[in-house]
Coordinates of C-alpha atoms and ligand atoms in Angstrom, one line a residue:
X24 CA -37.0 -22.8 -7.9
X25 CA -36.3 -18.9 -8.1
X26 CA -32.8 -17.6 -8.6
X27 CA -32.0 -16.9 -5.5
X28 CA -32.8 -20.1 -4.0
X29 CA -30.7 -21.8 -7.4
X30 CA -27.7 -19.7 -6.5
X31 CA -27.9 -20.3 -2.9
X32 CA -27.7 -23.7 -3.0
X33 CA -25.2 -23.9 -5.5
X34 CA -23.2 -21.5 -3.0
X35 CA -23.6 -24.2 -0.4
X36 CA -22.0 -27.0 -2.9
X37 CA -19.4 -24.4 -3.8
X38 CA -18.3 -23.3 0.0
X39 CA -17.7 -27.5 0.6
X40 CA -15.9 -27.5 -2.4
X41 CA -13.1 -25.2 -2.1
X42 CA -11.0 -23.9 0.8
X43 CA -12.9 -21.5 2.9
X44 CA -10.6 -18.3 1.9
X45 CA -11.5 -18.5 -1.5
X46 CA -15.2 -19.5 -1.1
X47 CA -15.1 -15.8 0.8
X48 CA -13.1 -14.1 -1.6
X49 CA -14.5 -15.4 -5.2
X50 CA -18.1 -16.7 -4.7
X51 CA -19.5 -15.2 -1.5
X52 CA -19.8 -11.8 -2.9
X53 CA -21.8 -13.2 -6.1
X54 CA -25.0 -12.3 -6.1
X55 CA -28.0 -13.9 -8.1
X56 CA -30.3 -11.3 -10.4
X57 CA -32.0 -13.2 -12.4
X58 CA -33.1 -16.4 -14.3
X59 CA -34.8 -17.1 -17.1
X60 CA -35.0 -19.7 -20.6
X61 CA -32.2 -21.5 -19.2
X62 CA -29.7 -18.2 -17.9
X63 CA -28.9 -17.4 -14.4
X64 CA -27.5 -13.9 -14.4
X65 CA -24.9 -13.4 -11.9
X66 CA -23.5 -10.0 -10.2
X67 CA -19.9 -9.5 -9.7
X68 CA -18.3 -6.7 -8.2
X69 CA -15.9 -5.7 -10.4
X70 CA -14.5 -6.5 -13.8
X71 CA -10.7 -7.5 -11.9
X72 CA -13.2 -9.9 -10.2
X73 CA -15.5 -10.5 -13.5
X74 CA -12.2 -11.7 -15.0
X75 CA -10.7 -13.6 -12.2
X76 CA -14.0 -15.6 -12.2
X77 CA -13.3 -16.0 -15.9
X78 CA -10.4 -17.6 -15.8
X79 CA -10.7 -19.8 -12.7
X80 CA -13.7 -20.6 -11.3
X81 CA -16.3 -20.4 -15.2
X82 CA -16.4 -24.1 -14.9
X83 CA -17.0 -24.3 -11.2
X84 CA -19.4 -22.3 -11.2
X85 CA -21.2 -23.4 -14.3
X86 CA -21.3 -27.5 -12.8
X87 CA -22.3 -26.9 -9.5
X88 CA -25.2 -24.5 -10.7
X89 CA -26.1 -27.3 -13.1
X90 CA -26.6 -30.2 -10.7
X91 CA -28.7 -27.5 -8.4
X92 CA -30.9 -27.1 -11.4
X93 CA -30.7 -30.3 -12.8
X94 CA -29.8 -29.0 -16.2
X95 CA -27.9 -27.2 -18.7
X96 CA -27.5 -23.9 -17.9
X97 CA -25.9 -21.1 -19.1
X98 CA -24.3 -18.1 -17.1
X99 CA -24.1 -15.3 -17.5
X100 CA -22.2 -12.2 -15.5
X101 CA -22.7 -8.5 -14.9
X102 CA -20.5 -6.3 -13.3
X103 CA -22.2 -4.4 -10.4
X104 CA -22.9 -0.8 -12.0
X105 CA -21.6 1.1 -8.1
X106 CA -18.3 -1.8 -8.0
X107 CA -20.8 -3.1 -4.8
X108 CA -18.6 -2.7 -1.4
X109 CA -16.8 -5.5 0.4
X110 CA -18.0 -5.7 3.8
X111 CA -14.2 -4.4 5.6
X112 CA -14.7 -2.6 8.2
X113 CA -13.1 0.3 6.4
X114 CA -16.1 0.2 4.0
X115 CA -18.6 -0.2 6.9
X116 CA -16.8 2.5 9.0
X117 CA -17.1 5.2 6.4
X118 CA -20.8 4.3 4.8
X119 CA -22.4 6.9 4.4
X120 CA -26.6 7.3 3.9
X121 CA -25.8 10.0 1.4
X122 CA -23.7 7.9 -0.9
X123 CA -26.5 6.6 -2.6
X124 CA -27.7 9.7 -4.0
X125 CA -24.8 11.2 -5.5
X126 CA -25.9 10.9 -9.1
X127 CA -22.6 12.8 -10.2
X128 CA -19.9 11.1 -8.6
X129 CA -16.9 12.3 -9.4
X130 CA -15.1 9.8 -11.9
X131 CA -11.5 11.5 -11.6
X132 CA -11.5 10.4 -8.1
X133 CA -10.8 6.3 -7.2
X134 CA -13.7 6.2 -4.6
X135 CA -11.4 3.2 -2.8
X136 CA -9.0 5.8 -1.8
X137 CA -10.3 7.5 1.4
X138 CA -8.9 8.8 4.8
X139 CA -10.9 5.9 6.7
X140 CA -8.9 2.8 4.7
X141 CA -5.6 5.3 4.8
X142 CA -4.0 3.2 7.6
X143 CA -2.0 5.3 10.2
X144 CA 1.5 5.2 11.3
X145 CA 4.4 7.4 12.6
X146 CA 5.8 7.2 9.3
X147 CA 2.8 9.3 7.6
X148 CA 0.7 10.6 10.6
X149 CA 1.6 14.4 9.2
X150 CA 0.6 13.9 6.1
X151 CA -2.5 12.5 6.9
X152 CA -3.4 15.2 9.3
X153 CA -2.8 18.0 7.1
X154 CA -4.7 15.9 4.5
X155 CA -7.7 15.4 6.3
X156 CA -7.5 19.6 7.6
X157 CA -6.9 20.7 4.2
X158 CA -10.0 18.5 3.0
X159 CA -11.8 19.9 5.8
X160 CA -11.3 23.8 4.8
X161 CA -9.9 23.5 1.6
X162 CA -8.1 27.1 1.0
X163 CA -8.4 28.9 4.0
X164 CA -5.4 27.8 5.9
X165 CA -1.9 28.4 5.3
X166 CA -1.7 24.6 3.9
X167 CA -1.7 26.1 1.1
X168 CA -0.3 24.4 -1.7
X169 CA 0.1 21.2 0.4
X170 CA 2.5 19.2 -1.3
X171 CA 2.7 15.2 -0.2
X172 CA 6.8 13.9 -0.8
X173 CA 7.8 11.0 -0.8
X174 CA 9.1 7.3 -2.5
X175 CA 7.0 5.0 -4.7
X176 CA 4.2 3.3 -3.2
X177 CA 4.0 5.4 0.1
X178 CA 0.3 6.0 -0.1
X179 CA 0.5 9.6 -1.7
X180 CA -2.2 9.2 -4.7
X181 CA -4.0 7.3 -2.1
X182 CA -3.6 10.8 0.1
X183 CA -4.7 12.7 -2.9
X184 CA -7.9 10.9 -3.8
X185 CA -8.7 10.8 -0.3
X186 CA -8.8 14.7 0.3
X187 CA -10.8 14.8 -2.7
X188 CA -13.4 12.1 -2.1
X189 CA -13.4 13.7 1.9
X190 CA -14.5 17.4 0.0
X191 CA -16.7 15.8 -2.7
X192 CA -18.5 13.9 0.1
X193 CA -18.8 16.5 2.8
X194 CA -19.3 19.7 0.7
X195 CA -21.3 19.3 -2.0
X196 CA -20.8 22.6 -3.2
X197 CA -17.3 22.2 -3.7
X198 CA -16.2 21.7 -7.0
X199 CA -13.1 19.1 -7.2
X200 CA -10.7 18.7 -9.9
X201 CA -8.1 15.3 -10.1
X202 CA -5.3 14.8 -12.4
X203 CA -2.2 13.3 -13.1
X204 CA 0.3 15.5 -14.0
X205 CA 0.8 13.4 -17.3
X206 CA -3.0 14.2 -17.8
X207 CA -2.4 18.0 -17.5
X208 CA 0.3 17.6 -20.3
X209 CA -1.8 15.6 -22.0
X210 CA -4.8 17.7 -22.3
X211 CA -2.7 21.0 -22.5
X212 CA -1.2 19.4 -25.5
X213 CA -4.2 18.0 -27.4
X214 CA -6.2 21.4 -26.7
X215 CA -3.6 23.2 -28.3
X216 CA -4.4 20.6 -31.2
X217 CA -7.6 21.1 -31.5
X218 CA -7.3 25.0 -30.7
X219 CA -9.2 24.5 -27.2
X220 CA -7.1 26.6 -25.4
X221 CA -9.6 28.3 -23.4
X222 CA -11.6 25.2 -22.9
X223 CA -8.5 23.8 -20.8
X224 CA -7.8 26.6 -18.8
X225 CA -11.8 26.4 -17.5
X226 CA -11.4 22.8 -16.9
X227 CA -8.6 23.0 -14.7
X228 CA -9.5 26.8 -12.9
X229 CA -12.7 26.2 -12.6
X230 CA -12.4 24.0 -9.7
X231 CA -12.5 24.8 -5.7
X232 CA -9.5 22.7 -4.9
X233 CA -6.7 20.9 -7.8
X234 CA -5.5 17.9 -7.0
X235 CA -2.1 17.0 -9.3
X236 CA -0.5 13.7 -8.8
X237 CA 3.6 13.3 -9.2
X238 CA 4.8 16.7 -10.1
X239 CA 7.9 15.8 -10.9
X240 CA 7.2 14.6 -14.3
X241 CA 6.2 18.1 -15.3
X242 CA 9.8 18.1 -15.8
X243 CA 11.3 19.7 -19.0
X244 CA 7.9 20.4 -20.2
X245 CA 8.6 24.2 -20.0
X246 CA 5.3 24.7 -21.8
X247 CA 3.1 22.9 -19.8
X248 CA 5.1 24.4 -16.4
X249 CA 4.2 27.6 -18.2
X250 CA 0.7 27.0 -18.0
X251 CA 0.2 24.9 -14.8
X252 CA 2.3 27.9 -13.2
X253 CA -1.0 30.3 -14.6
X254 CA -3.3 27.8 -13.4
X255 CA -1.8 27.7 -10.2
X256 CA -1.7 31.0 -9.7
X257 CA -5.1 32.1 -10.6
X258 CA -6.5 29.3 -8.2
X259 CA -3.4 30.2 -5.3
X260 CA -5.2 34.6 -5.8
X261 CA -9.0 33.2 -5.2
X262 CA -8.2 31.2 -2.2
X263 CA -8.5 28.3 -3.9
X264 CA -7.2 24.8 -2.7
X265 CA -3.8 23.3 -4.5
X266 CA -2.7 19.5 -3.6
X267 CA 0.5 18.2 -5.3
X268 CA 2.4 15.1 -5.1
X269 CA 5.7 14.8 -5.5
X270 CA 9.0 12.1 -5.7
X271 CA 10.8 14.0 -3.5
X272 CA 11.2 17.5 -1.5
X273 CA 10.3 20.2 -3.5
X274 CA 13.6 21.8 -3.0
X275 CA 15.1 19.1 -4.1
X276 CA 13.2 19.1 -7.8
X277 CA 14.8 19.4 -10.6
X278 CA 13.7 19.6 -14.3
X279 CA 11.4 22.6 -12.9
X280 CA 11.4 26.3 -13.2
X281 CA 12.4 28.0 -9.9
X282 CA 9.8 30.5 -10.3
X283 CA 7.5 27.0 -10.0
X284 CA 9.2 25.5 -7.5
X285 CA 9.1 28.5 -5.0
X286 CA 5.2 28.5 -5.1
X287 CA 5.8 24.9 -4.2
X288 CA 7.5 25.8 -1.0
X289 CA 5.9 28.5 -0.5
X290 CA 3.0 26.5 1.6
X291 CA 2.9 23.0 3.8
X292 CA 5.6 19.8 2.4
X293 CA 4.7 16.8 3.9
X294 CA 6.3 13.6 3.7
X295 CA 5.5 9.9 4.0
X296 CA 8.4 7.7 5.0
X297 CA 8.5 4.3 4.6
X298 CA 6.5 2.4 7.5
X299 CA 7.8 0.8 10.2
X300 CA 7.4 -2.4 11.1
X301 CA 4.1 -2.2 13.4
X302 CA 2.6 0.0 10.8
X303 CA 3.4 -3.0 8.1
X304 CA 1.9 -5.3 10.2
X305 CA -0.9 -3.3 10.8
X306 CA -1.3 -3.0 6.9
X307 CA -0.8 -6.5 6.6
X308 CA -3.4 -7.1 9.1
X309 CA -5.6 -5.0 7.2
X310 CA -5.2 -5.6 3.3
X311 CA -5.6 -9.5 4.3
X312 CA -9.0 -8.6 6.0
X313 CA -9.9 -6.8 2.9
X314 CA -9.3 -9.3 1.1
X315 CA -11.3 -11.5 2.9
X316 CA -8.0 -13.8 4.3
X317 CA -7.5 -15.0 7.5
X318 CA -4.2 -15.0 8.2
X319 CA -2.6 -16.5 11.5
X320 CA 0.0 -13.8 13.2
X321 CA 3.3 -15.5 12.4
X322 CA 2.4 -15.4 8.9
X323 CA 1.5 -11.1 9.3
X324 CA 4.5 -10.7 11.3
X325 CA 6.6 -12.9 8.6
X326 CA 5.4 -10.7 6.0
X327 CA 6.0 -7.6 7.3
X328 CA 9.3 -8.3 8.7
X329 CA 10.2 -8.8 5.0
X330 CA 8.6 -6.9 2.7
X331 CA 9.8 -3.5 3.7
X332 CA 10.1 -1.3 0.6
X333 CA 6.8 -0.3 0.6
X334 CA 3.2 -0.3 1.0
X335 CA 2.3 -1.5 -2.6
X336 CA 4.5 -4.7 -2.2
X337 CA 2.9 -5.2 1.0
X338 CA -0.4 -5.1 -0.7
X339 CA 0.8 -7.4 -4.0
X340 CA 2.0 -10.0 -1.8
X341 CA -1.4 -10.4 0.1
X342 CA -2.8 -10.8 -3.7
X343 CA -0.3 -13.2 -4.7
X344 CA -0.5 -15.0 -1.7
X345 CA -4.3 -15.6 -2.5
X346 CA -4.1 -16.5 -6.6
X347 CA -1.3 -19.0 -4.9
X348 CA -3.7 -20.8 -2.8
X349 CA -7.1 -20.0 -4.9
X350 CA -4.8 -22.1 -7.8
X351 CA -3.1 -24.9 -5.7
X352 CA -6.7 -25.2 -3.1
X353 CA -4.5 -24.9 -0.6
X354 CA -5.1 -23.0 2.8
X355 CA -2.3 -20.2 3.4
X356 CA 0.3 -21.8 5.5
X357 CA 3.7 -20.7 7.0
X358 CA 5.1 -22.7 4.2
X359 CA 3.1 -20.7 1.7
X360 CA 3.9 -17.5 3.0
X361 CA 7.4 -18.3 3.1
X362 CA 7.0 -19.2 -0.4
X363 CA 5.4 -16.2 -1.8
X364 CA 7.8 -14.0 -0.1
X365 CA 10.9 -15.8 -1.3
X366 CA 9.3 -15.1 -4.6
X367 CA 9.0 -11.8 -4.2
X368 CA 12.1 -10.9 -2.7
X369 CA 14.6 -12.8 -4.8
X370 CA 18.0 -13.3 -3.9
X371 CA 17.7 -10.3 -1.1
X372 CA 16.5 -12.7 1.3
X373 CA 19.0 -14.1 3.2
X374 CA 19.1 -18.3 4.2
X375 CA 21.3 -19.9 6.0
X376 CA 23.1 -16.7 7.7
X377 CA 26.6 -16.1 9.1
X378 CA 28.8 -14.1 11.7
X379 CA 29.4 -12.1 8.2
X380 CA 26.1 -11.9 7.6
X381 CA 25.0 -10.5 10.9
X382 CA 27.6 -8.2 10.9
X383 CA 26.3 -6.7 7.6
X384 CA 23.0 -6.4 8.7
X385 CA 24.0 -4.3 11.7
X386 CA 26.2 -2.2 9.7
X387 CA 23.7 -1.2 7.1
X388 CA 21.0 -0.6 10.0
X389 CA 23.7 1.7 12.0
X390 CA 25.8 3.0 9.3
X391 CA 29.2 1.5 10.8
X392 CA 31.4 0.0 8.8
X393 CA 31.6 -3.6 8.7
X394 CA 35.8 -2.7 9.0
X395 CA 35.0 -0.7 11.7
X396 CA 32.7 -2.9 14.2
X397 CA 35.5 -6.4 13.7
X398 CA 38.1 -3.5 14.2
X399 CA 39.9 -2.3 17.2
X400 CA 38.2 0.9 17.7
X401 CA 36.4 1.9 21.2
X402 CA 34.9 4.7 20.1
X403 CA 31.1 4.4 22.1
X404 CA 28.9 3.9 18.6
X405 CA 31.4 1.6 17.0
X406 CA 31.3 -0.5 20.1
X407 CA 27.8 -0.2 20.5
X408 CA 27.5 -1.6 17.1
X409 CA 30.2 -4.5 17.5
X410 CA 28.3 -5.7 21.0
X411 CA 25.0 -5.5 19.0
X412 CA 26.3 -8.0 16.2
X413 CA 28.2 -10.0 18.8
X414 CA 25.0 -9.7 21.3
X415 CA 22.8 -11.2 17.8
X416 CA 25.3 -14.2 16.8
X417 CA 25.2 -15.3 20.1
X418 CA 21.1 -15.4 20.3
X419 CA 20.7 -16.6 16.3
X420 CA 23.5 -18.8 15.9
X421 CA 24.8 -19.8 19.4
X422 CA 28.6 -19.3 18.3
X423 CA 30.8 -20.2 20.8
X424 CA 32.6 -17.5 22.9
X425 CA 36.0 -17.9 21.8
X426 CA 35.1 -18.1 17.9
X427 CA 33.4 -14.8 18.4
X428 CA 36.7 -13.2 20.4
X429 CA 38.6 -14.4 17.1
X430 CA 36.0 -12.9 14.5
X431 CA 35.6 -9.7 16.1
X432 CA 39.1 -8.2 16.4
X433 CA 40.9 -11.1 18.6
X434 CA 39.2 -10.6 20.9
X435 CA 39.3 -12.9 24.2
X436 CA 36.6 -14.5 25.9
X437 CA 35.8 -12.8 28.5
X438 CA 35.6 -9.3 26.6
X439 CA 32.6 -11.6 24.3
X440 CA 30.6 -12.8 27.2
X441 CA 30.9 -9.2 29.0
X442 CA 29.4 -7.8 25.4
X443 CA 26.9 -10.4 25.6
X444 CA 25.8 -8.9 29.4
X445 CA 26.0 -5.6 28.4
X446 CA 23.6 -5.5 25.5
X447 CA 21.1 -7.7 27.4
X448 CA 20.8 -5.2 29.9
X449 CA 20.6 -2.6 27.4
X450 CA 18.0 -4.0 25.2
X451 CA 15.9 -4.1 28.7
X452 CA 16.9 -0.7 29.7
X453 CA 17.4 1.3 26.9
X454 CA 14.4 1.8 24.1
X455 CA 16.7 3.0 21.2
X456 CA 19.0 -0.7 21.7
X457 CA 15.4 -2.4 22.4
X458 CA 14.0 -1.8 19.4
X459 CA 16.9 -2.0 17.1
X460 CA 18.1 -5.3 18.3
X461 CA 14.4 -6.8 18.8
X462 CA 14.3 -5.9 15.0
X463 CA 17.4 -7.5 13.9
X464 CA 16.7 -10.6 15.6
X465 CA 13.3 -11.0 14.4
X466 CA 14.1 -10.4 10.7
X467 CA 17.6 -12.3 11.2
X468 CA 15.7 -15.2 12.8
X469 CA 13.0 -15.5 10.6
X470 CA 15.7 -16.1 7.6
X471 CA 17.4 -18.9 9.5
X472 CA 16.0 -22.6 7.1
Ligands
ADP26 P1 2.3 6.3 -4.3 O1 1.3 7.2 -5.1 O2 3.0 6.9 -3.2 O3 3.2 5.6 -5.3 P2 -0.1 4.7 -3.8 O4 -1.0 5.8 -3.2 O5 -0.4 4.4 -5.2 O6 1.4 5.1 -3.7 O7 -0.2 3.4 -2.9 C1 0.1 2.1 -3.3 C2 -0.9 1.2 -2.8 O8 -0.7 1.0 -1.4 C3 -2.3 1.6 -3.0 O9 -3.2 0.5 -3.3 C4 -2.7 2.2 -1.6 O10 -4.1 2.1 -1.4 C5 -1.9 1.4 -0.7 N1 -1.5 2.2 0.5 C6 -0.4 3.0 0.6 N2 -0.3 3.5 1.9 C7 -1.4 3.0 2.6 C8 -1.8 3.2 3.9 N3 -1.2 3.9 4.8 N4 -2.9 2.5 4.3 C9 -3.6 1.7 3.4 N5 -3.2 1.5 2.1 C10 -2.1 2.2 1.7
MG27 MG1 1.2 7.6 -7.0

């Protein structure tokens, strides 16, 4: 028997053996290279994989293989030299003939981080545009320095690499250059060291477009704002390219001289806000496929009804979700996912919910006070607020009329039920209510046992 024909029938055994997710996730992508005295070499993608196979599935793999060959075996693992694509559609979408050939590919760039696996929502569809212009004609527009803002886990290094990987890929004769800002301190600092002065400066202006991650933690470095404000300039006078990303606004910096600051603002800001729920799901939907997990949609819509922060907890729960049921050989259930999201959220989930907590909710989501929507005021957001919270303990928890006239300001009956007709109406009529109270309910809902 060749290798290939040993390994594919030890797939087979495998793929009965385990639930199907992880069969596609951990032994699918394997691929046989050779055998020979007793050793079956085996191809991994990557060493996170290399090592996940280590720990989990050595002896697995090692039994089944054995009773294919009808021996002792050993096995042994490379790591694919290219980290060998997943078949996602992202990866299939954006293949590209030339790829092959590019003998110097450009190792300060994470090749994973392009435009095409850069999922789209409202809450960053700027930033992406001007990302994919500015890789498009670096320097020539008035993007010039873009500057990407926002909070942690947004998708702005992603952003970054992505413009770079989009000019290295597209214009071979453009020379790219990738750092951290920590990495520009770093090398400023060691060349001074090793009396390399001149050697840096090259390295970082010799370069058709810099790309700096997280300029804010250039602050109090005056020296190395001193030279990054050189390099900047030299590049910003030869119609070179300049990408930052920041924490914030630049005008909102601080820690950084204002001479640096105002070259900052001097070109495009973009931000990236925190996505919404359809682009969450839409992540979700995505990362799982990645991942090669098939998840059904009330577990996507669970997920992303809860994990709001951001896009990198979105992303570590789909992980998590999978060690979970790789470990236990369980398929991913509502039960898991409710699990793994408990988990992740801590005590910020809420369980078995109240008036009070409804109330809260609304108030955090409309910026009332909770004082102010049980209170006696009529003024036309307040109320809006109170028929909303009234409108959502009536659909989640059923409370009786009268309770509700007694929670909400003593108020009777008949003012409750005429709340409860307003806002039904509204969420039909108007979009803004709609969506707000649809959103409420769901997450509200959800959190219910
Ligand atoms: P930041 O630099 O803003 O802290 P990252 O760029 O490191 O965030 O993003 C965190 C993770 O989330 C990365 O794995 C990235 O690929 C992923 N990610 C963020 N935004 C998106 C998006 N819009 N589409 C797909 N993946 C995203
Ligand atoms: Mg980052």
């Amino acid at each position: 028997m060749n290798h290939s024909k040993v390994w594919e029938k030890s797939k087979a055994r495998i793929k009965t053996n385990q639930p199907q997710h992880a069969y596609s996730t951990w032994f699918d992508p394997i691929i046989s290279i050779g055998l020979s005295e007793n050793e079956l070499v085996l191809e991994v993608p990557n060493q996170f994989f290399f090592e996940w196979i280590q720990s989990h599935y050595k002896e697995t793999i090692k039994d089944e293989v054995e009773s294919v060959y009808r021996g002792q075996i050993t096995i042994k693992y490379t790591v694919s030299p290219e980290g060998r694509k997943n078949k996602t559609r992202a990866n299939l979408s954006e293949r590209n003939p030339n790829t092959k050939q590019q003998y110097n590919r450009n190792k300060q760039l994470n090749e994973k981080y392009t435009l095409a696996s850069f999922i789209e929502g409202s809450n960053n569809q700027f930033a992406k545009a001007a990302a994919l212009n500015v890789s498009e004609a670096p320097g020539t527009q008035s993007f010039n320095p873009l500057v990407i803002y926002g909070g942690v886990g947004m998708g702005k290094t992603h952003l970054l690499h992505a413009i770079g990987n989009n000019v290295f890929q597209g214009q071979k004769n453009k020379r790219v250059v990738c750092a951290s800002s920590e990495k520009f301190t770093l090398d400023f600092i060691s060349s001074i060291q090793k009396n390399r002065t001149v050697e840096f400066s090259k390295s970082y202006r010799n370069t058709d477009i810099l790309l700096i991650d997280d300029v804010q933690f250039f602050q109090g470095k005056e020296q190395t704002q001193e030279q990054f404000f050189h390099t900047f300039n030299e590049l910003f006078q030869a119609g070179k390219q300049i990408v930052m990303t920041a924490d914030r606004y630049p005008g909102e910096m601080v820690g950084l001289q204002d001479r640096l600051l105002s070259r900052f603002s001097s070109g495009l800001s973009a931000d990236i806000q925190p996505p919404d729920f359809e682009t969450r799901v839409a992540i979700v939907m995505e990362k799982a496929e990645q991942n090669g997990l098939k998840l059904s949609y009330d577990i996507i819509e669970f997920i992303g009804t809860h994990i709001k922060t951001n896009v990198r907890e979105l992303e570590s729960t789909i992980i998590r979700l999978l060690a979970h049921s790789s470990l236990a050989k369980k398929e991913i259930d509502f039960s898991l996912a409710k699990k793994v999201v408990k988990e992740r959220l801590g005590s910020s989930m809420i369980y078995d919910i109240t008036t009070e907590d409804i109330v809260r909710r609304v108030s955090e989501t409309t910026h009332i006070k909770e004082k102010e929507i049980v209170g006696p005021s009529r003024k036309m957001e307040i109320a809006e607020a109170r028929q909303i919270s009234i409108y959502l303990c009536r659909q989640i928890l059923g409370t009786p009329f009268v309770s509700l006239g007694i929670y909400f300001g003593g108020r009777d009956h008949s003012t409750i039920l005429h709340a409860c007709r307003v806002m039904e109406d509204k969420t039909k009529k108007d979009q803004r209510v709609g969506r707000l109270v649809n959103e409420l309910k769901r997450e509200l809902s959800f959190s219910v046992n």
